[in-house]
Each structure stands twice: as structure tokens, then as C-alpha cells.
Amino acid sequence: MRAGITGIAPWRDIVQAAGVEKAGNMIRAAGLTVTCYCRAGLFPAADEAGRRAALDDNRRAVDEAAAIGARSLVLIAGGLPKGSKDIAGAWRQVHDGIAALLPHALDAGVPLAIEPLHPMYAADRACVNTLEQALDLCDALDPAGSGVPGGDAQARAALGVAVDLYHVWWDPKLEAQIARAGKERLLAFHVCDWLAKTRDLLEDRGMMGDGVIEIPKIRAWVEAAGFTGYSEVEIFSSLDWWKRPADEVLTTCIERHRTAV
Ligand code: ZN
């Protein structure tokens, strides 16, 4: 808040470590908007017991998201179960898992935001890799685009997508799929940059302006589709930004948000 940042997207491990109720109170006391809760999903499993455990955990994540007032819960699909090569089967498990979770999310008033991850994570993290695949799931599972109760300024579908530039910037269908999502299904917008020489596939994201993504162009597509939510800076960077003083990182994020987003 000192830096003028008014939204936050907390991760589950941190909220759980603090205690869900206490974390919710701290966030409310600080006057922060919880843009989204990161993250749940990871549906595929090798057997029925594993799938049931994943679903139970996802239901708990919905409850935690509701308790901290999150505007959405981010879902990543999950990859191949151990020993499996059946990516189509994994995709069906994701479909069935979200179908089973959706009624609980509707009851709790927490929209589910499917975040497609870059195809390099298809085996181990997420077999939903493009915005098109994520929207196909939305259309299959919630064709009517049910809204969440509560009446926000911004209409939100109960099932939508999180657009993270790191994962989708390369996609030739991106503009068309953002338009297809529309403002109801666009639940979150994550920004960072793609470094041409990426040294680590997970933790070497670039600061906005340091890489090759045409960020203002994509932001304009998202806004043209009607999105009025936050741009959330998400920079996993154990090789660089996580090593720097927090004040420097925040100052740079804010400055780059003005000049490069
Ligand atoms: Zn993200």
C-alpha cells in the first residue's frame, strides 16, 4: 500500500501458513483487493483415489478463496499422471475435474479461472496450453456462461480464463481467442516479459520491457474485449529479481507498468 499497489494475488501455501482467517483479516485491514487466489487444479491422477483427493483439495481451495474474498481462483490443469503417456486422457480428466468442481464454485461465488500454461509444461504441470483449449473447456462445461452471484461492477463468468503473457504471448490465435473470451470470461491478466535467452523455464521470467513480448499490444486486445481488471505483475525470477531488494523490485514494477505495459 505504501507503494500505491491496491491489489494482491496470494499463493495458497502462504495463506495456509498464516491461517486462512488471519490472512483474510490482514488483507481486508490493508484495504487490498484480492485479484485472484493462486492456485489450484492439477486434476489428473493415476487412479480414482488420486482424482478424488485432487477434487477434495480443489474444493478446499474454493473455500479458502471465498474466505479471503478472492475475485477468482486460478486453476492450472495438471499434466500426465506418473508413468502415463496419454495426454488426451489427462485432458479428459481435467475436463471431468472442473465439471465436478464447478457446482461448488458457483455455491461459493468464486469464479474459476483456467490458466493455460506454455506447452513446455504440458507433461508435468498443465496439459491445457492455449487460450483456445481453455475456452473450449469453458464452452463445454458452462455454455451459458453462468455469472457468479454478488453483482460486481465487472461481470464475471463462473468459469473463465486467466491470460498470462508468459504462457500465451507466442500464440498466433491469441488476439482472436481474447476477443472470443470477452469480458465475462476474462478473469485475470498476468504480465511479465519473455527473455530471448531464458536460462530457466520456470524461474527466469523477465521484467516488463526487458524481453520480446509486445505487451501494450496484447493489453489493448484484452481491454478492447472489455476487461477492466488489474494487470497483475507475476515475475518468477530466482536468478535475478528475487535477489534484489524488495523496494527496488516494486519501484521498477511500477515504473515499467507505466512505460512498458
Ligand atoms: Zn500467471
Short mmCIF file of C-alpha atoms and ligand atoms in Angstrom, two decimals:
data_model
loop_
_atom_site.label_atom_id
_atom_site.label_comp_id
_atom_site.label_asym_id
_atom_site.label_seq_id
_atom_site.Cartn_x
_atom_site.Cartn_y
_atom_site.Cartn_z
CA MET A 1 0.00 0.00 0.00
CA ARG A 2 2.92 2.28 0.74
CA ALA A 3 3.84 1.95 -2.92
CA GLY A 4 0.30 2.60 -4.13
CA ILE A 5 -0.39 -1.02 -5.04
CA THR A 6 -4.02 -1.86 -4.27
CA GLY A 7 -4.40 -5.49 -5.34
CA ILE A 8 -2.74 -8.75 -4.41
CA ALA A 9 -2.86 -12.35 -5.66
CA PRO A 10 -1.75 -14.51 -2.74
CA TRP A 11 -0.50 -18.08 -3.09
CA ARG A 12 -2.11 -20.90 -1.18
CA ASP A 13 0.95 -22.02 0.74
CA ILE A 14 1.44 -18.54 2.18
CA VAL A 15 -2.23 -18.11 3.09
CA GLN A 16 -2.34 -21.57 4.67
CA ALA A 17 0.84 -20.89 6.65
CA ALA A 18 -0.65 -17.67 8.04
CA GLY A 19 -4.04 -19.28 8.63
CA VAL A 20 -6.86 -18.58 6.19
CA GLU A 21 -8.93 -16.47 8.57
CA LYS A 22 -5.97 -14.42 9.74
CA ALA A 23 -4.76 -13.88 6.15
CA GLY A 24 -8.24 -12.70 5.17
CA ASN A 25 -8.31 -10.25 8.07
CA MET A 26 -4.87 -8.88 7.22
CA ILE A 27 -5.80 -8.38 3.58
CA ARG A 28 -9.08 -6.67 4.48
CA ALA A 29 -7.38 -4.46 7.08
CA ALA A 30 -4.89 -3.34 4.43
CA GLY A 31 -7.75 -2.49 2.06
CA LEU A 32 -6.34 -4.72 -0.68
CA THR A 33 -8.39 -6.29 -3.46
CA VAL A 34 -7.64 -10.00 -3.88
CA THR A 35 -7.42 -10.18 -7.66
CA CYS A 36 -7.08 -13.95 -7.66
CA TYR A 37 -6.04 -16.84 -5.45
CA CYS A 38 -3.12 -18.90 -6.74
CA ARG A 39 -3.60 -21.71 -7.35
CA ALA A 40 -5.46 -25.00 -7.60
CA GLY A 41 -6.28 -27.52 -10.34
CA LEU A 42 -3.78 -30.32 -11.06
CA PHE A 43 -6.63 -32.73 -11.70
CA PRO A 44 -5.12 -35.78 -13.45
CA ALA A 45 -4.07 -38.69 -11.26
CA ALA A 46 -3.13 -42.33 -11.82
CA ASP A 47 -6.17 -43.75 -10.02
CA GLU A 48 -9.60 -42.93 -8.67
CA ALA A 49 -8.33 -42.25 -5.16
CA GLY A 50 -5.86 -39.72 -6.53
CA ARG A 51 -8.54 -37.98 -8.56
CA ARG A 52 -10.81 -37.82 -5.52
CA ALA A 53 -8.01 -36.35 -3.40
CA ALA A 54 -7.35 -33.72 -6.07
CA LEU A 55 -11.02 -32.79 -6.19
CA ASP A 56 -11.25 -32.53 -2.39
CA ASP A 57 -8.23 -30.27 -2.37
CA ASN A 58 -9.77 -28.10 -5.09
CA ARG A 59 -12.96 -27.75 -3.07
CA ARG A 60 -10.88 -26.60 -0.09
CA ALA A 61 -9.14 -24.09 -2.36
CA VAL A 62 -12.53 -22.68 -3.38
CA ASP A 63 -13.47 -22.31 0.29
CA GLU A 64 -10.18 -20.57 1.06
CA ALA A 65 -10.64 -18.25 -1.92
CA ALA A 66 -14.10 -17.34 -0.65
CA ALA A 67 -12.75 -16.75 2.86
CA ILE A 68 -10.17 -14.23 1.68
CA GLY A 69 -12.57 -12.54 -0.74
CA ALA A 70 -10.72 -13.55 -3.91
CA ARG A 71 -12.28 -12.42 -7.18
CA SER A 72 -11.28 -15.74 -8.78
CA LEU A 73 -9.43 -18.99 -8.15
CA VAL A 74 -6.70 -19.75 -10.70
CA LEU A 75 -6.67 -23.34 -11.97
CA ILE A 76 -3.80 -24.95 -13.79
CA ALA A 77 -4.73 -28.19 -15.46
CA GLY A 78 -2.10 -30.63 -14.28
CA GLY A 79 -0.01 -32.81 -16.57
CA LEU A 80 0.42 -36.51 -17.14
CA PRO A 81 -0.01 -38.89 -14.21
CA LYS A 82 3.22 -40.66 -13.29
CA GLY A 83 4.15 -43.23 -15.94
CA SER A 84 1.41 -42.15 -18.35
CA LYS A 85 1.83 -41.05 -21.98
CA ASP A 86 -1.87 -40.48 -22.51
CA ILE A 87 -2.20 -36.72 -22.88
CA ALA A 88 -5.71 -36.97 -24.31
CA GLY A 89 -6.68 -38.96 -21.24
CA ALA A 90 -5.14 -36.32 -18.98
CA TRP A 91 -7.12 -33.67 -20.82
CA ARG A 92 -10.35 -35.64 -20.22
CA GLN A 93 -9.52 -35.86 -16.52
CA VAL A 94 -9.11 -32.07 -16.42
CA HIS A 95 -12.48 -31.70 -18.12
CA ASP A 96 -14.15 -34.05 -15.62
CA GLY A 97 -12.38 -32.47 -12.65
CA ILE A 98 -13.52 -28.95 -13.50
CA ALA A 99 -17.04 -30.26 -14.19
CA ALA A 100 -17.12 -31.76 -10.70
CA LEU A 101 -15.71 -28.62 -9.08
CA LEU A 102 -17.90 -26.06 -10.80
CA PRO A 103 -21.10 -26.51 -8.70
CA HIS A 104 -19.10 -25.91 -5.51
CA ALA A 105 -17.51 -22.78 -7.02
CA LEU A 106 -20.95 -21.50 -8.01
CA ASP A 107 -22.26 -22.08 -4.49
CA ALA A 108 -19.30 -20.25 -3.00
CA GLY A 109 -19.47 -17.40 -5.53
CA VAL A 110 -15.85 -17.93 -6.59
CA PRO A 111 -15.20 -17.82 -10.35
CA LEU A 112 -12.74 -20.41 -11.66
CA ALA A 113 -10.03 -19.02 -13.95
CA ILE A 114 -8.36 -21.65 -16.12
CA GLU A 115 -4.80 -20.50 -16.84
CA PRO A 116 -3.28 -22.13 -19.91
CA LEU A 117 0.43 -22.76 -19.43
CA HIS A 118 3.14 -22.68 -22.09
CA PRO A 119 3.38 -26.05 -23.92
CA MET A 120 6.80 -26.71 -22.36
CA TYR A 121 4.86 -27.59 -19.18
CA ALA A 122 2.44 -30.00 -20.87
CA ALA A 123 3.98 -33.12 -19.33
CA ASP A 124 4.42 -32.04 -15.73
CA ARG A 125 2.18 -29.06 -14.96
CA ALA A 126 -0.61 -28.40 -17.40
CA CYS A 127 -2.00 -30.12 -20.47
CA VAL A 128 -4.14 -27.06 -21.24
CA ASN A 129 -1.69 -24.92 -23.18
CA THR A 130 -3.58 -22.41 -25.25
CA LEU A 131 -6.34 -19.93 -24.64
CA GLU A 132 -8.35 -21.78 -27.26
CA GLN A 133 -8.17 -25.04 -25.29
CA ALA A 134 -9.13 -23.25 -22.08
CA LEU A 135 -12.10 -21.56 -23.74
CA ASP A 136 -13.18 -24.86 -25.29
CA LEU A 137 -13.38 -26.21 -21.75
CA CYS A 138 -15.40 -23.18 -20.63
CA ASP A 139 -17.82 -23.58 -23.52
CA ALA A 140 -18.17 -27.33 -22.97
CA LEU A 141 -18.70 -27.12 -19.21
CA ASP A 142 -20.61 -23.88 -18.87
CA PRO A 143 -22.03 -22.96 -22.27
CA ALA A 144 -24.43 -20.41 -20.81
CA GLY A 145 -21.60 -18.55 -19.05
CA SER A 146 -23.25 -18.60 -15.63
CA GLY A 147 -22.47 -15.48 -13.67
CA VAL A 148 -21.38 -15.53 -10.06
CA PRO A 149 -23.80 -14.02 -7.58
CA GLY A 150 -22.85 -10.82 -5.83
CA GLY A 151 -23.18 -8.29 -8.62
CA ASP A 152 -19.80 -6.71 -9.29
CA ALA A 153 -19.08 -3.71 -11.42
CA GLN A 154 -17.38 -6.12 -13.79
CA ALA A 155 -19.49 -9.03 -14.97
CA ARG A 156 -17.71 -12.32 -14.28
CA ALA A 157 -18.50 -15.77 -15.54
CA ALA A 158 -18.28 -18.63 -13.06
CA LEU A 159 -15.86 -20.31 -15.44
CA GLY A 160 -13.34 -18.25 -17.38
CA VAL A 161 -9.65 -17.82 -18.10
CA ALA A 162 -6.53 -16.19 -16.75
CA VAL A 163 -4.36 -14.71 -19.51
CA ASP A 164 -0.70 -14.87 -18.50
CA LEU A 165 1.56 -13.28 -21.10
CA TYR A 166 4.44 -15.62 -20.28
CA HIS A 167 2.39 -18.60 -21.40
CA VAL A 168 0.41 -17.31 -24.36
CA TRP A 169 2.34 -14.45 -25.98
CA TRP A 170 3.60 -16.63 -28.89
CA ASP A 171 0.17 -17.92 -29.94
CA PRO A 172 -0.91 -16.79 -33.45
CA LYS A 173 -4.54 -17.19 -32.37
CA LEU A 174 -4.15 -15.03 -29.28
CA GLU A 175 -5.97 -11.92 -30.50
CA ALA A 176 -8.95 -13.92 -31.77
CA GLN A 177 -9.17 -16.00 -28.60
CA ILE A 178 -9.03 -12.95 -26.34
CA ALA A 179 -11.93 -11.49 -28.33
CA ARG A 180 -13.74 -14.83 -28.05
CA ALA A 181 -13.32 -14.82 -24.26
CA GLY A 182 -14.95 -11.43 -23.91
CA LYS A 183 -15.17 -9.52 -20.69
CA GLU A 184 -17.20 -12.17 -18.85
CA ARG A 185 -14.64 -14.93 -19.31
CA LEU A 186 -11.52 -12.75 -18.96
CA LEU A 187 -10.96 -13.12 -15.23
CA ALA A 188 -7.29 -12.23 -14.82
CA PHE A 189 -4.39 -10.70 -16.76
CA HIS A 190 -0.82 -11.56 -15.68
CA VAL A 191 2.10 -9.57 -17.03
CA CYS A 192 5.85 -10.12 -17.22
CA ASP A 193 8.20 -10.48 -20.18
CA TRP A 194 9.84 -13.32 -22.12
CA LEU A 195 13.61 -13.07 -22.17
CA ALA A 196 15.03 -14.10 -25.54
CA LYS A 197 17.73 -16.03 -23.68
CA THR A 198 15.69 -17.75 -21.00
CA ARG A 199 18.00 -19.59 -18.60
CA ASP A 200 15.38 -21.42 -16.54
CA LEU A 201 11.96 -22.47 -17.81
CA LEU A 202 10.21 -21.71 -14.54
CA GLU A 203 12.08 -19.03 -12.68
CA ASP A 204 13.65 -16.71 -15.24
CA ARG A 205 10.75 -14.51 -16.21
CA GLY A 206 11.64 -11.03 -17.38
CA MET A 207 10.61 -7.63 -16.07
CA MET A 208 8.19 -5.91 -18.43
CA GLY A 209 10.20 -4.14 -21.13
CA ASP A 210 13.26 -6.39 -20.87
CA GLY A 211 12.04 -9.09 -23.27
CA VAL A 212 10.31 -9.72 -26.57
CA ILE A 213 6.58 -9.58 -25.78
CA GLU A 214 4.56 -6.78 -27.36
CA ILE A 215 2.85 -6.12 -24.05
CA PRO A 216 0.93 -2.90 -24.88
CA LYS A 217 -0.49 -4.55 -27.99
CA ILE A 218 -1.82 -7.53 -26.06
CA ARG A 219 -3.08 -5.34 -23.22
CA ALA A 220 -5.02 -3.35 -25.84
CA TRP A 221 -6.64 -6.58 -27.10
CA VAL A 222 -7.64 -7.51 -23.56
CA GLU A 223 -9.07 -4.07 -22.89
CA ALA A 224 -10.83 -3.98 -26.26
CA ALA A 225 -12.58 -7.18 -25.17
CA GLY A 226 -13.93 -5.28 -22.17
CA PHE A 227 -11.52 -6.33 -19.42
CA THR A 228 -11.28 -3.64 -16.74
CA GLY A 229 -9.48 -5.59 -14.03
CA TYR A 230 -5.93 -5.34 -12.77
CA SER A 231 -2.69 -6.05 -14.64
CA GLU A 232 -1.01 -8.42 -12.21
CA VAL A 233 2.76 -8.45 -12.28
CA GLU A 234 3.97 -12.05 -11.92
CA ILE A 235 7.73 -12.46 -12.20
CA PHE A 236 9.19 -15.76 -11.02
CA SER A 237 12.86 -14.90 -11.03
CA SER A 238 15.14 -16.78 -8.69
CA LEU A 239 18.01 -15.84 -11.00
CA ASP A 240 17.51 -12.09 -10.85
CA TRP A 241 14.60 -10.13 -9.33
CA TRP A 242 14.13 -12.31 -6.25
CA LYS A 243 17.73 -11.50 -5.34
CA ARG A 244 17.16 -7.75 -5.36
CA PRO A 245 15.82 -5.56 -2.52
CA ALA A 246 12.00 -5.55 -2.40
CA ASP A 247 11.79 -1.76 -2.69
CA GLU A 248 13.82 -1.76 -5.88
CA VAL A 249 11.65 -4.51 -7.38
CA LEU A 250 8.40 -2.71 -6.55
CA THR A 251 9.66 0.64 -7.82
CA THR A 252 10.77 -0.98 -11.07
CA CYS A 253 7.45 -2.85 -11.46
CA ILE A 254 5.51 0.39 -11.08
CA GLU A 255 7.75 2.33 -13.42
CA ARG A 256 7.69 -0.39 -16.08
CA HIS A 257 3.96 -0.72 -15.71
CA ARG A 258 3.75 2.90 -16.84
CA THR A 259 6.28 2.65 -19.65
CA ALA A 260 6.11 -0.93 -20.99
CA VAL A 261 2.67 -2.39 -20.33
ZN ZN B 1 0.07 -16.46 -14.08
#
